[in-house]
mmCIF file of C-alpha atoms and ligand atoms in Angstrom:
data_model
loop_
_atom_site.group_PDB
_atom_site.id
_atom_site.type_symbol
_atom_site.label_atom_id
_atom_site.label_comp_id
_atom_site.label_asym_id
_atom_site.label_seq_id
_atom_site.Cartn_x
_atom_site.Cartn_y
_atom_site.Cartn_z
ATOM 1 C CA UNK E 1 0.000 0.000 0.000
ATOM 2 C CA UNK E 2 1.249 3.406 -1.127
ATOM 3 C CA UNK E 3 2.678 5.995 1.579
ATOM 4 C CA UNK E 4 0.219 9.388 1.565
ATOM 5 C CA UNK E 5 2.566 12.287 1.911
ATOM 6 C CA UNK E 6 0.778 14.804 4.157
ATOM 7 C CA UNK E 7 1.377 18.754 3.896
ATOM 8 C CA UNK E 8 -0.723 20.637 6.656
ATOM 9 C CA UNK E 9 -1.957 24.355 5.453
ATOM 10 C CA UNK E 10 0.166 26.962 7.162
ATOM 11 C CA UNK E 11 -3.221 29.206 7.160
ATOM 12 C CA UNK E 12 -6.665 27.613 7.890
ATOM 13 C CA UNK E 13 -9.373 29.227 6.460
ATOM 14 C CA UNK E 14 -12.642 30.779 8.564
ATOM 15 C CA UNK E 15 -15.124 28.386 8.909
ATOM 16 C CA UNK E 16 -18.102 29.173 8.724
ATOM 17 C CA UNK E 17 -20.282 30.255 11.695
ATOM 18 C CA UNK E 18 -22.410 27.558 13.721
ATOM 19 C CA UNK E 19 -25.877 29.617 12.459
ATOM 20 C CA UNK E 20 -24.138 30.850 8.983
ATOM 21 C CA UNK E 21 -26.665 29.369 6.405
ATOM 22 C CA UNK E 22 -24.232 26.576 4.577
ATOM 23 C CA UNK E 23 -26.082 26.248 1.618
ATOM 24 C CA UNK E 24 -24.412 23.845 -0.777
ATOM 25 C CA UNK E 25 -20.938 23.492 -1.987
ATOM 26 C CA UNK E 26 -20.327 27.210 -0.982
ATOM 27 C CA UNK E 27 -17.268 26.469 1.311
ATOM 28 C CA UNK E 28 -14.263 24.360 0.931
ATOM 29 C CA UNK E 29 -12.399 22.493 3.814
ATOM 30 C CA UNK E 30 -8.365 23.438 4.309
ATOM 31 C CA UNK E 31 -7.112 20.198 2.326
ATOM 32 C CA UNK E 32 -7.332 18.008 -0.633
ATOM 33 C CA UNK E 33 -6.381 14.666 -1.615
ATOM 34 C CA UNK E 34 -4.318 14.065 -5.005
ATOM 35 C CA UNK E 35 -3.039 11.121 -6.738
ATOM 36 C CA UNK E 36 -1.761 10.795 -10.229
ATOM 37 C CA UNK E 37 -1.872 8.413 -12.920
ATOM 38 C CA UNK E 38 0.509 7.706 -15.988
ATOM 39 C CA UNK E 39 0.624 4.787 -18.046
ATOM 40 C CA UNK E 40 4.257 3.420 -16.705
ATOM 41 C CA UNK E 41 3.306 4.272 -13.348
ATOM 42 C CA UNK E 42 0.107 3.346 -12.043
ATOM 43 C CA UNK E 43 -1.469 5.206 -9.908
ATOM 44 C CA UNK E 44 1.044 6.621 -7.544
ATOM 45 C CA UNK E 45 2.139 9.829 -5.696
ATOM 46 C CA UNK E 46 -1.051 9.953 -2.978
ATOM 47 C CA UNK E 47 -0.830 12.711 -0.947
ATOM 48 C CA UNK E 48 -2.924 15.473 0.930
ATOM 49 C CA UNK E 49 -1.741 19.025 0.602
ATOM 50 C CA UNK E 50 -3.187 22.477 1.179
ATOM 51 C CA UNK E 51 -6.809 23.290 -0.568
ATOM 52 C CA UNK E 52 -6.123 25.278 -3.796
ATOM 53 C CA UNK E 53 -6.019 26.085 -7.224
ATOM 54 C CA UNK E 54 -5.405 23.836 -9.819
ATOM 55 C CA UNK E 55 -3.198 24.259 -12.735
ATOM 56 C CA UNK E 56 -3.818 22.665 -16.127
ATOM 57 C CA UNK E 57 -2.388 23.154 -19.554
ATOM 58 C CA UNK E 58 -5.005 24.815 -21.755
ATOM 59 C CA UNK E 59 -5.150 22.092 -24.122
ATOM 60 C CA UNK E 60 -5.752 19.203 -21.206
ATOM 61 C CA UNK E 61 -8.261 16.826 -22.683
ATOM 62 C CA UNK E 62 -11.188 16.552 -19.666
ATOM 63 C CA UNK E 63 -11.379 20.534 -20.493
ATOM 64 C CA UNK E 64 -12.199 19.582 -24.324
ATOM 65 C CA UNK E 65 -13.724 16.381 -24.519
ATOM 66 C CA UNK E 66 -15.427 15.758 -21.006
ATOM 67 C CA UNK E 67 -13.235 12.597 -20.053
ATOM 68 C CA UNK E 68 -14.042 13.241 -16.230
ATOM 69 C CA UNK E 69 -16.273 11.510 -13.477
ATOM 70 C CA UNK E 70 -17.204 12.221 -9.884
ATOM 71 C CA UNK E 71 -18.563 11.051 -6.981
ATOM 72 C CA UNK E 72 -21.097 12.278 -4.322
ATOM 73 C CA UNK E 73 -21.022 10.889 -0.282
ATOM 74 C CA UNK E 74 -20.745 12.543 2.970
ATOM 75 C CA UNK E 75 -19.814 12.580 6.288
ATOM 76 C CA UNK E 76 -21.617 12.815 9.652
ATOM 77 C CA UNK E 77 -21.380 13.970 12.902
ATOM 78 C CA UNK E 78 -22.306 12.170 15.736
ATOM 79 C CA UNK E 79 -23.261 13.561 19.597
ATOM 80 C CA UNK E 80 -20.242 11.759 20.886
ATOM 81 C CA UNK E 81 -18.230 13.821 18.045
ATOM 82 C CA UNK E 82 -17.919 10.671 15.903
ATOM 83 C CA UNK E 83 -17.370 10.878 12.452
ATOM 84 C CA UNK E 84 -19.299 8.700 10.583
ATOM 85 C CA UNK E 85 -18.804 8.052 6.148
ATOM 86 C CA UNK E 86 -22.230 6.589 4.648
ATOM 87 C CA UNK E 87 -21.355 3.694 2.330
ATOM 88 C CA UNK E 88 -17.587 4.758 1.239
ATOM 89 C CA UNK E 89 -17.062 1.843 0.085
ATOM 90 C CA UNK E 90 -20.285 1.733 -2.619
ATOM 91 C CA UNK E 91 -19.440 4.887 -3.871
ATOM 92 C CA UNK E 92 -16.022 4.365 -4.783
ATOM 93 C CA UNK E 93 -16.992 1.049 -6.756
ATOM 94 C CA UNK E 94 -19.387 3.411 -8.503
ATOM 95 C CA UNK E 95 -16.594 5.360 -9.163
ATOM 96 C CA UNK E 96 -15.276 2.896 -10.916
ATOM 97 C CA UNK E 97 -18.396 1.592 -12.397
ATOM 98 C CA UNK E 98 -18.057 5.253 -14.037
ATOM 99 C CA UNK E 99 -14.476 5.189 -14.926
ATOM 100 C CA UNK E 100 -14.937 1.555 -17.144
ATOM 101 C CA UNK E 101 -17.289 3.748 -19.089
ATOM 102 C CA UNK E 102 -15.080 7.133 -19.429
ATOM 103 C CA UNK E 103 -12.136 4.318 -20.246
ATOM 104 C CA UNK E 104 -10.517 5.905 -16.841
ATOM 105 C CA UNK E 105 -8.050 3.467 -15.496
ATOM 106 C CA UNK E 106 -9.809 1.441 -12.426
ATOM 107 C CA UNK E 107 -8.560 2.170 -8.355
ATOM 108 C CA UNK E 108 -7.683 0.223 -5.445
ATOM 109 C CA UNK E 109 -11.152 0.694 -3.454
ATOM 110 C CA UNK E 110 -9.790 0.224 -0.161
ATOM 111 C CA UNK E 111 -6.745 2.535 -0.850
ATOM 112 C CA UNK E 112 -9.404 5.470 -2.098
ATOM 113 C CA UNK E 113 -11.759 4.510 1.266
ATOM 114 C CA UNK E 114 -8.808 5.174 3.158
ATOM 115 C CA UNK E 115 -7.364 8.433 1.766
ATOM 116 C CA UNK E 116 -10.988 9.129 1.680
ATOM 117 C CA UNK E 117 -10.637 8.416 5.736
ATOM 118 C CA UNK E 118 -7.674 10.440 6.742
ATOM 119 C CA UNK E 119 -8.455 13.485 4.370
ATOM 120 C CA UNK E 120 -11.682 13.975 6.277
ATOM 121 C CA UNK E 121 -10.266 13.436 9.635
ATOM 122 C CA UNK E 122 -7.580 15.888 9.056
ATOM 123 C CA UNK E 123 -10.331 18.478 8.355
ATOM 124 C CA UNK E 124 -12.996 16.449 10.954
ATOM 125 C CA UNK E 125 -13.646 19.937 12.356
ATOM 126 C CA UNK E 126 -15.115 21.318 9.318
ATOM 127 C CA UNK E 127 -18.398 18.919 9.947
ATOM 128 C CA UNK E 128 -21.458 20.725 10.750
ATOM 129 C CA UNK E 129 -23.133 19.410 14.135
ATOM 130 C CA UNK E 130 -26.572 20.855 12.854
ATOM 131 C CA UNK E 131 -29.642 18.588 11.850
ATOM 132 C CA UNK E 132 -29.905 18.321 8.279
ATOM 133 C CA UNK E 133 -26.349 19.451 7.344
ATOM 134 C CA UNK E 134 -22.793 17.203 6.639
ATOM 135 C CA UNK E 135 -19.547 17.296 4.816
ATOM 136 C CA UNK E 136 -20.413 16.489 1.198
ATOM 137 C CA UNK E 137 -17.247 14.706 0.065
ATOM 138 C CA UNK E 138 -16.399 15.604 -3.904
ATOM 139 C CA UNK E 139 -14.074 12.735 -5.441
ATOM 140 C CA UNK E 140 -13.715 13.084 -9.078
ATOM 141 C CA UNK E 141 -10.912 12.297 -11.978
ATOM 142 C CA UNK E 142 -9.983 14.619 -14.638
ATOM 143 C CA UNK E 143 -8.241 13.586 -17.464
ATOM 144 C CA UNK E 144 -4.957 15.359 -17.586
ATOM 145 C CA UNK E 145 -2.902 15.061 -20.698
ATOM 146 C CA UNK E 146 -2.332 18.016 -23.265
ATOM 147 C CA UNK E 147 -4.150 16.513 -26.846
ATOM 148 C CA UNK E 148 -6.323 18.514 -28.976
ATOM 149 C CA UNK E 149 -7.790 15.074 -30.722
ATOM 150 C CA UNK E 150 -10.511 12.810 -29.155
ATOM 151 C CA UNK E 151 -8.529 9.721 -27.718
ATOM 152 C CA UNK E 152 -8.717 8.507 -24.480
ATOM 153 C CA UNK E 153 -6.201 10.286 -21.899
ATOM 154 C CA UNK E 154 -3.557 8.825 -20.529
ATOM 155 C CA UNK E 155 -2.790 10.853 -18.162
ATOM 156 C CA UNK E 156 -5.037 11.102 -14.877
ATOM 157 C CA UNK E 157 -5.714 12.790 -11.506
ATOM 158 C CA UNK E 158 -8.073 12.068 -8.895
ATOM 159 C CA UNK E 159 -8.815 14.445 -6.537
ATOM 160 C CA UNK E 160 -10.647 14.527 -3.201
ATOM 161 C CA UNK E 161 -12.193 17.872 -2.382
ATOM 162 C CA UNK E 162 -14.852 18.427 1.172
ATOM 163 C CA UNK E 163 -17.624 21.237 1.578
ATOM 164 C CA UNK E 164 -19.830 21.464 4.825
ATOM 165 C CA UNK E 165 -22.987 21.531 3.479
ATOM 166 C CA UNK E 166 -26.981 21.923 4.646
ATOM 167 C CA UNK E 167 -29.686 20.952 2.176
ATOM 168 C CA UNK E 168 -29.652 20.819 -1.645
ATOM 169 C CA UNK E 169 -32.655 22.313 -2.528
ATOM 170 C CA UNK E 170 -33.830 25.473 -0.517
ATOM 171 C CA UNK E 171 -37.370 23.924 0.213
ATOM 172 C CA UNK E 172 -35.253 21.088 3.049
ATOM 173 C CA UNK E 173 -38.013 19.008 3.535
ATOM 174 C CA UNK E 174 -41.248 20.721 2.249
ATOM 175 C CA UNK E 175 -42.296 19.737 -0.704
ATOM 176 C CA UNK E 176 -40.641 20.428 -4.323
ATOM 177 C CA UNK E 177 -42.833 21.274 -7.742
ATOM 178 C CA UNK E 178 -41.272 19.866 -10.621
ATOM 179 C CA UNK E 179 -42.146 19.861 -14.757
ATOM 180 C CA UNK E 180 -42.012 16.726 -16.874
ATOM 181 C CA UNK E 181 -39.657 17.413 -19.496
ATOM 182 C CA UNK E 182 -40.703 16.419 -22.947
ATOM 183 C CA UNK E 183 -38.203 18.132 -25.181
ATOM 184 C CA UNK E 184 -35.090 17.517 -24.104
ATOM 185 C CA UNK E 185 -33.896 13.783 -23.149
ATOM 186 C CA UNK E 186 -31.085 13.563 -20.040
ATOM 187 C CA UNK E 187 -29.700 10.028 -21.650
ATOM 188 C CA UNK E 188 -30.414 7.070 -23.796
ATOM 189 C CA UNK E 189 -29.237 3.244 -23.717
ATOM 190 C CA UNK E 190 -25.813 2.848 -24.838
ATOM 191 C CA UNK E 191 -24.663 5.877 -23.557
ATOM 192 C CA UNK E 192 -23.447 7.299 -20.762
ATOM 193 C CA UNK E 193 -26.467 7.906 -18.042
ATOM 194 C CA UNK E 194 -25.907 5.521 -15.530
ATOM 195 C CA UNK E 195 -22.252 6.856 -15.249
ATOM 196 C CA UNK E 196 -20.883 10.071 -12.915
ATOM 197 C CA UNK E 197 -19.784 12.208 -15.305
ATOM 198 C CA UNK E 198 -19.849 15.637 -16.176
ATOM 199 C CA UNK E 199 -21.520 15.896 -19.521
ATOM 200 C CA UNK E 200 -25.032 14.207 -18.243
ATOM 201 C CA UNK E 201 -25.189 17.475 -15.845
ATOM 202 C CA UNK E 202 -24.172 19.939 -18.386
ATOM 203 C CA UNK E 203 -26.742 18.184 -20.877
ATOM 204 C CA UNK E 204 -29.539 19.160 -18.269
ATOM 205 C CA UNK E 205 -29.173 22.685 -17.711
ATOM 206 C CA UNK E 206 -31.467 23.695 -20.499
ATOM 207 C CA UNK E 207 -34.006 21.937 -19.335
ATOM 208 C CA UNK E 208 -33.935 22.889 -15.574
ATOM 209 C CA UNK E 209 -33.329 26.464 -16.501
ATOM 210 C CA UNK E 210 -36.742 26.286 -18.781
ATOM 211 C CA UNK E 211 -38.217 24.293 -16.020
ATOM 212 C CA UNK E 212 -36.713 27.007 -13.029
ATOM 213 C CA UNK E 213 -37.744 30.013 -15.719
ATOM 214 C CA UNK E 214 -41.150 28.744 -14.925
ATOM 215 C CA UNK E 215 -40.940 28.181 -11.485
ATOM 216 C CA UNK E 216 -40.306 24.682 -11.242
ATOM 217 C CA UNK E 217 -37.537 23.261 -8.732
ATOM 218 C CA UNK E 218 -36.408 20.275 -10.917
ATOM 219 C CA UNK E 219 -37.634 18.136 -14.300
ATOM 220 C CA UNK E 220 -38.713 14.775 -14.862
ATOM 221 C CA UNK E 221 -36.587 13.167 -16.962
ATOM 222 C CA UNK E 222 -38.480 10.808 -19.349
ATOM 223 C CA UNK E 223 -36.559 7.654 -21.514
ATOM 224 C CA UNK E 224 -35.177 9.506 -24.648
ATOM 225 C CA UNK E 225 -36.975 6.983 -27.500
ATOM 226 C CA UNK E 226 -40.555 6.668 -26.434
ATOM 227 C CA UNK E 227 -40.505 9.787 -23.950
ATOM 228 C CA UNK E 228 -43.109 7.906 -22.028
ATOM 229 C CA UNK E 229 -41.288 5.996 -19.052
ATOM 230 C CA UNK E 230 -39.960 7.879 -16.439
ATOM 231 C CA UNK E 231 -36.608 7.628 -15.243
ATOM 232 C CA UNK E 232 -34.977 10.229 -12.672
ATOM 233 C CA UNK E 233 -35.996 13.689 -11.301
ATOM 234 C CA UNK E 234 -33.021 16.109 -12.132
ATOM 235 C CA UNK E 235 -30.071 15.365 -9.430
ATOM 236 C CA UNK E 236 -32.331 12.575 -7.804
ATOM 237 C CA UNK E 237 -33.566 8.980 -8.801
ATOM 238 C CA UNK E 238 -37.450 9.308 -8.188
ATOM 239 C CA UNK E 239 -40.383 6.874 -6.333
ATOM 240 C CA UNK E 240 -44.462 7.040 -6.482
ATOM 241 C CA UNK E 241 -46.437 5.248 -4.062
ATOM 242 C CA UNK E 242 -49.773 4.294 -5.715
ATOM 243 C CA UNK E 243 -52.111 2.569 -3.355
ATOM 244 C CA UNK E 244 -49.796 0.269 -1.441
ATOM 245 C CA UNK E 245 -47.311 -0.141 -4.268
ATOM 246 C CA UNK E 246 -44.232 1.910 -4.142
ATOM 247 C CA UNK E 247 -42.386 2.264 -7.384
ATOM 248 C CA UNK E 248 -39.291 3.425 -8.505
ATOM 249 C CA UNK E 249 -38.018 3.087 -11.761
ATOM 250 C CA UNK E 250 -35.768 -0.233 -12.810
ATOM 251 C CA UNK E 251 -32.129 0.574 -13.530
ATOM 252 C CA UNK E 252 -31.026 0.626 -16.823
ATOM 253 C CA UNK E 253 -27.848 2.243 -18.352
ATOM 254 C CA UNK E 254 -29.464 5.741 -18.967
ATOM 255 C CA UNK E 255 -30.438 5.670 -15.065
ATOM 256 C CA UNK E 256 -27.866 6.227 -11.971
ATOM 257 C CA UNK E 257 -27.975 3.612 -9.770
ATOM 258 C CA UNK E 258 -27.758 5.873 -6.368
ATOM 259 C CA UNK E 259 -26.636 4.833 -3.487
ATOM 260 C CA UNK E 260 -29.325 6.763 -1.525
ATOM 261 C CA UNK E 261 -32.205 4.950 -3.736
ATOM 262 C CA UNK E 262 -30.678 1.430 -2.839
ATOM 263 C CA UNK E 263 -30.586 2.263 1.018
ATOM 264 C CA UNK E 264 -34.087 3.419 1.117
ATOM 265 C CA UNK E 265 -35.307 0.201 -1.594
ATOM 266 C CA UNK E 266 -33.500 -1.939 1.645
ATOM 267 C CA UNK E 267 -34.807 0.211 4.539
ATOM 268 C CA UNK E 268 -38.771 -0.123 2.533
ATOM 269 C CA UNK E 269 -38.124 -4.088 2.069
ATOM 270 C CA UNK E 270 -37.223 -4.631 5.859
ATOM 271 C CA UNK E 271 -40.168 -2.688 6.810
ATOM 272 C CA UNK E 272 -42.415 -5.503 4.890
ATOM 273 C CA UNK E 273 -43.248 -2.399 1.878
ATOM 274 C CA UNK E 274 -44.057 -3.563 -1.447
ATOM 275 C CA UNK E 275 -41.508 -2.326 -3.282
ATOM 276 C CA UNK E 276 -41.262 -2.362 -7.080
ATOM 277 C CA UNK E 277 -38.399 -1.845 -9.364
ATOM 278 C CA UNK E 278 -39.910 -1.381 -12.482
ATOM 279 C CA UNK E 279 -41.417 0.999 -15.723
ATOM 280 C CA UNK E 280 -43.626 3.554 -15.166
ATOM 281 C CA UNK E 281 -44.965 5.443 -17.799
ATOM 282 C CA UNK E 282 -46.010 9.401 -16.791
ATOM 283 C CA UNK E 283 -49.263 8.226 -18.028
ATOM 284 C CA UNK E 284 -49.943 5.381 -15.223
ATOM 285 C CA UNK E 285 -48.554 8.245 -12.473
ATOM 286 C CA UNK E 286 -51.483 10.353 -14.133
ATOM 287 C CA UNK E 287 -54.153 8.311 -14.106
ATOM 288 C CA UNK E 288 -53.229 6.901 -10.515
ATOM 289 C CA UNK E 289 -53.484 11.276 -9.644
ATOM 290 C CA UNK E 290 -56.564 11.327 -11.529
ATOM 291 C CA UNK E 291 -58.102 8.197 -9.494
ATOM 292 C CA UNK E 292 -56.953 9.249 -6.113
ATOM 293 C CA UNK E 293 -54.500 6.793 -6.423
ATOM 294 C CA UNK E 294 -51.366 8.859 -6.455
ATOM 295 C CA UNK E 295 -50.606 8.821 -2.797
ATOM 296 C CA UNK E 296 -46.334 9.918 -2.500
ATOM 297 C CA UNK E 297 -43.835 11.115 -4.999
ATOM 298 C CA UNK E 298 -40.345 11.203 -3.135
ATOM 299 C CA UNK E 299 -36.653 11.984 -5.018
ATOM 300 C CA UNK E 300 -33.741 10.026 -3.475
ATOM 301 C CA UNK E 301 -30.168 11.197 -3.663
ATOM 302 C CA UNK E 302 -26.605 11.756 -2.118
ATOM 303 C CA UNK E 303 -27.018 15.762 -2.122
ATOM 304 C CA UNK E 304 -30.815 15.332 -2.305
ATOM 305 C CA UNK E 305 -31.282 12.971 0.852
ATOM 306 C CA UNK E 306 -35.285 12.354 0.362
ATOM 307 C CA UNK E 307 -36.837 15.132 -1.123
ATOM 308 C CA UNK E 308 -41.013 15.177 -1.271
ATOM 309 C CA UNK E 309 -42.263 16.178 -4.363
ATOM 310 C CA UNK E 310 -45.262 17.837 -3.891
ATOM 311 C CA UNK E 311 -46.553 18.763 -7.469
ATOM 312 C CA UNK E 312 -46.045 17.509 -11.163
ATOM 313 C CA UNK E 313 -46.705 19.586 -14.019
ATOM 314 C CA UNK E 314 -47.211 17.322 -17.334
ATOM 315 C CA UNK E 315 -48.237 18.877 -20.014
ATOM 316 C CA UNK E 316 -51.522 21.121 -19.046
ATOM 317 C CA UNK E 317 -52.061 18.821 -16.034
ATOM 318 C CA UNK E 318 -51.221 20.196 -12.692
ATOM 319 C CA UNK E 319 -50.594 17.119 -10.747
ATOM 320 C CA UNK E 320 -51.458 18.250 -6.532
ATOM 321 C CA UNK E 321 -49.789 15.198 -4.302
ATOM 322 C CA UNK E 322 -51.164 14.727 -0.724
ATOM 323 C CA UNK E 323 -51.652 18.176 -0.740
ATOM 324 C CA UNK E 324 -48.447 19.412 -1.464
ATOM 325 C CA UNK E 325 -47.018 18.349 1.579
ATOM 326 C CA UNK E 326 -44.627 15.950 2.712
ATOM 327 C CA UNK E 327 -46.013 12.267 2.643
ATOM 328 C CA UNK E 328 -45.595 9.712 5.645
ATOM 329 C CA UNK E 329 -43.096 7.059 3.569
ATOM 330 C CA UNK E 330 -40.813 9.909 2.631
ATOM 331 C CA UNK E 331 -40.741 11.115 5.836
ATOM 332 C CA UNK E 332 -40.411 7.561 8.091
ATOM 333 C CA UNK E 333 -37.476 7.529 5.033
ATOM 334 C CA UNK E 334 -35.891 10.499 5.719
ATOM 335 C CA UNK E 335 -35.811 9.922 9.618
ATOM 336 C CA UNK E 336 -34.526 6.388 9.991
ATOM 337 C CA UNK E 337 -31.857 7.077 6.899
ATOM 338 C CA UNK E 338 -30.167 10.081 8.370
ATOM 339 C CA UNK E 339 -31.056 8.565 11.899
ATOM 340 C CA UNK E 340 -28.435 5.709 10.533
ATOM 341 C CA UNK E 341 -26.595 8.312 9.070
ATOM 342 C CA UNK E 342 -25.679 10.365 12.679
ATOM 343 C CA UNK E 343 -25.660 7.522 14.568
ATOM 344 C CA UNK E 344 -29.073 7.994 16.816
ATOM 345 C CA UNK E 345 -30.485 4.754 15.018
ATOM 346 C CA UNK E 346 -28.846 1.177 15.366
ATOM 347 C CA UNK E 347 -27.120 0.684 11.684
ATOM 348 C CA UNK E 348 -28.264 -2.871 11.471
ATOM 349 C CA UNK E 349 -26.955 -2.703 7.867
ATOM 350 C CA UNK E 350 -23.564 -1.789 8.014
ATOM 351 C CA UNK E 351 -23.638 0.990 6.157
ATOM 352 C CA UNK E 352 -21.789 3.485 8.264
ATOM 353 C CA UNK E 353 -17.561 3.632 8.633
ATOM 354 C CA UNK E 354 -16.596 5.382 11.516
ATOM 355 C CA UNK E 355 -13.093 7.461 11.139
ATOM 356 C CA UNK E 356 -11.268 6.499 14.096
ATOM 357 C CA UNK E 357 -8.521 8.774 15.550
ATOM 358 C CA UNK E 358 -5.451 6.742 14.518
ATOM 359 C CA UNK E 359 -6.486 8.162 10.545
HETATM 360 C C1 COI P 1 -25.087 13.925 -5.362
HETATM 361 O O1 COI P 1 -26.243 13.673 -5.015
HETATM 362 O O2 COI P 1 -24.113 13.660 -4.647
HETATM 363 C C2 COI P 1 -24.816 14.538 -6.654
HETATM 364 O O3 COI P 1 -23.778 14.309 -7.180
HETATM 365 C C3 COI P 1 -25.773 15.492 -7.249
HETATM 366 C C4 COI P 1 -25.121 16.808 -7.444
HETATM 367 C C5 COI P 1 -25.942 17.610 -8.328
HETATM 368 C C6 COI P 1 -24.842 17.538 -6.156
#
């Protein structure tokens, strides 16, 4: 196992205040983890050093051609001042789930947990105490190498960058109104949808600034051929509870598979739920509204946690869901998951890693 050379910031930044509003991803901790990769030499050359600027030649190939992909996980804090990492270990085999696709050379998932580890245990005092908040942990890979041409890179650097963060959306837990997008398509099969990687999130922005122009939170992504099935809600994957049925739409390779959506498929399964994984078209969801039968609509992610959805807009049908409020599986969801999460509720699932001291 490679040595990680530590460099401790001479300065540390301010942090912010215990009742400064956090937002998301507006502050930075005082370190970052870097490793390089080059064909003769693996991956090599881990080490943590002072947060800061990067510098790139103009010409480096992620800046062109989008070879780059990213992860999404946090950190918690406990009442006994415990640190606790949600599923490390998942989200760096998504990682490289993500880099087969980006043809990103594979890494050593318990060397990455374990940078991942001391990085955020150097700057453990960054973590926000508050309900609600954590330290979102950014890993992501850039392709490095100078080439105006589209060929893979060979050249590679992963970097691990923390922000202390409070909820994604500004409506926390109330509920969010989203539009079902019909024009634009987020990903098809064969591409590159179920991966992490930049260009799916750049390819939404039209749509969720048409959709935020109107005064929608988020879209509803729909599957690019038929634009009939649904398959995420902009950052989040997406469920519907209709009747006693709750549905969420099967994975397929223009859907993430997030981490957040399996935890809360394993939390509804133990609590005896019936829990499909499977298509639904926006037309079932609107006839299930239009019977009464459209009880919950819920969004599931990293950044997201569980966010309510409280109206759909498809087409010229406003869609009203348990009166725009919060439903009770959403909310039972959104207790017992970040219960696990800060340690107040037994993890019977081993999901949590605490970061002991000797990180
Ligand atoms: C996450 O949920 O971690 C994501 O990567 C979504 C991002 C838009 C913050």
């Amino acid at each position: 196992m490679q040595e990680i050379k530590i460099t401790f910031a001479e300065h540390k930044k301010v942090k912010p205040g215990i009742d400064e509003k956090l937002g998301f991803g507006k502050f930075y901790t005082d370190h970052m983890f870097i490793m390089d990769y080059d064909i003769n030499e693996n991956w090599h050359n881990p080490r943590i050093v002072p947060y800061g600027s990067l510098s790139l030649d103009p010409a480096t190939i992620c800046l062109h051609y989008g070879q780059q992909v990213y992860e999404g996980m946090k950190a918690y804090m406990t009442k006994n001042n415990k640190i606790l990492l949600f599923r490390p270990k998942k989200h760096i085999e998504r990682l490289n789930i993500s880099n087969e696709r980006l043809c990103i050379p594979k890494l050593d998932e318990k060397f990455c947990v374990d940078a991942i580890k001391k990085l955020v245990n150097i700057d453990k005092d960054w973590t926000p105490t508050k309900p609600g908040t954590a330290l979102y942990i950014r890993p992501f890979i850039l392709a490095t190498d100078p080439y105006i041409g589209v060929r893979p890179g060979e050249k590679f650097r992963f970097i691990v960058i923390c922000s202390p963060v409070s909820s994604y959306y500004s409506a926390g837990l109330g509920a969010l109104k989203i539009y079902v997008e019909e024009d634009y398509v987020r990903a098809v099969k064969g591409g590159v949808g179920f991966a992490k990687t930049a260009g799916n999130y750049a390819a939404s922005l039209k749509a969720q600034n048409k959709a935020a122009s109107m005064g929608y939170d988020q879209v509803i992504w729909l599957d690019a051929i038929e634009k009939r099935y649904v398959e995420e809600v902009g950052t989040m994957n997406v469920f519907f509870v209709i009747d006693n049925e709750i549905i969420t739409p099967e994975l397929q390779d223009s859907i993430l598979s997030g981490i957040t959506r399996l935890s809360c498929i394993s939390l509804l399964r133990s609590w005896g739920e019936k829990i499909s994984e499977r298509r639904i078209s926006i037309n079932e969801i609107h006839e299930a509204y239009l019977n009464g039968r459209l009880k919950e609509a819920f969004g599931t992610g990293t950044a997201a946690v569980v966010s309510p959805i409280g109206l759909l807009r498809w087409r010229e049908n406003i869609m009203k869901i348990n009166g725009e409020k919060p439903g009770p599986i959403a909310k039972k969801l959104y207790d017992v998951l970040t219960g696990i999460q800060f340690g107040q509720i037994e993890d019977t699932f081993s999901w949590t890693l605490e970061i002991d001291a000797c990180c």
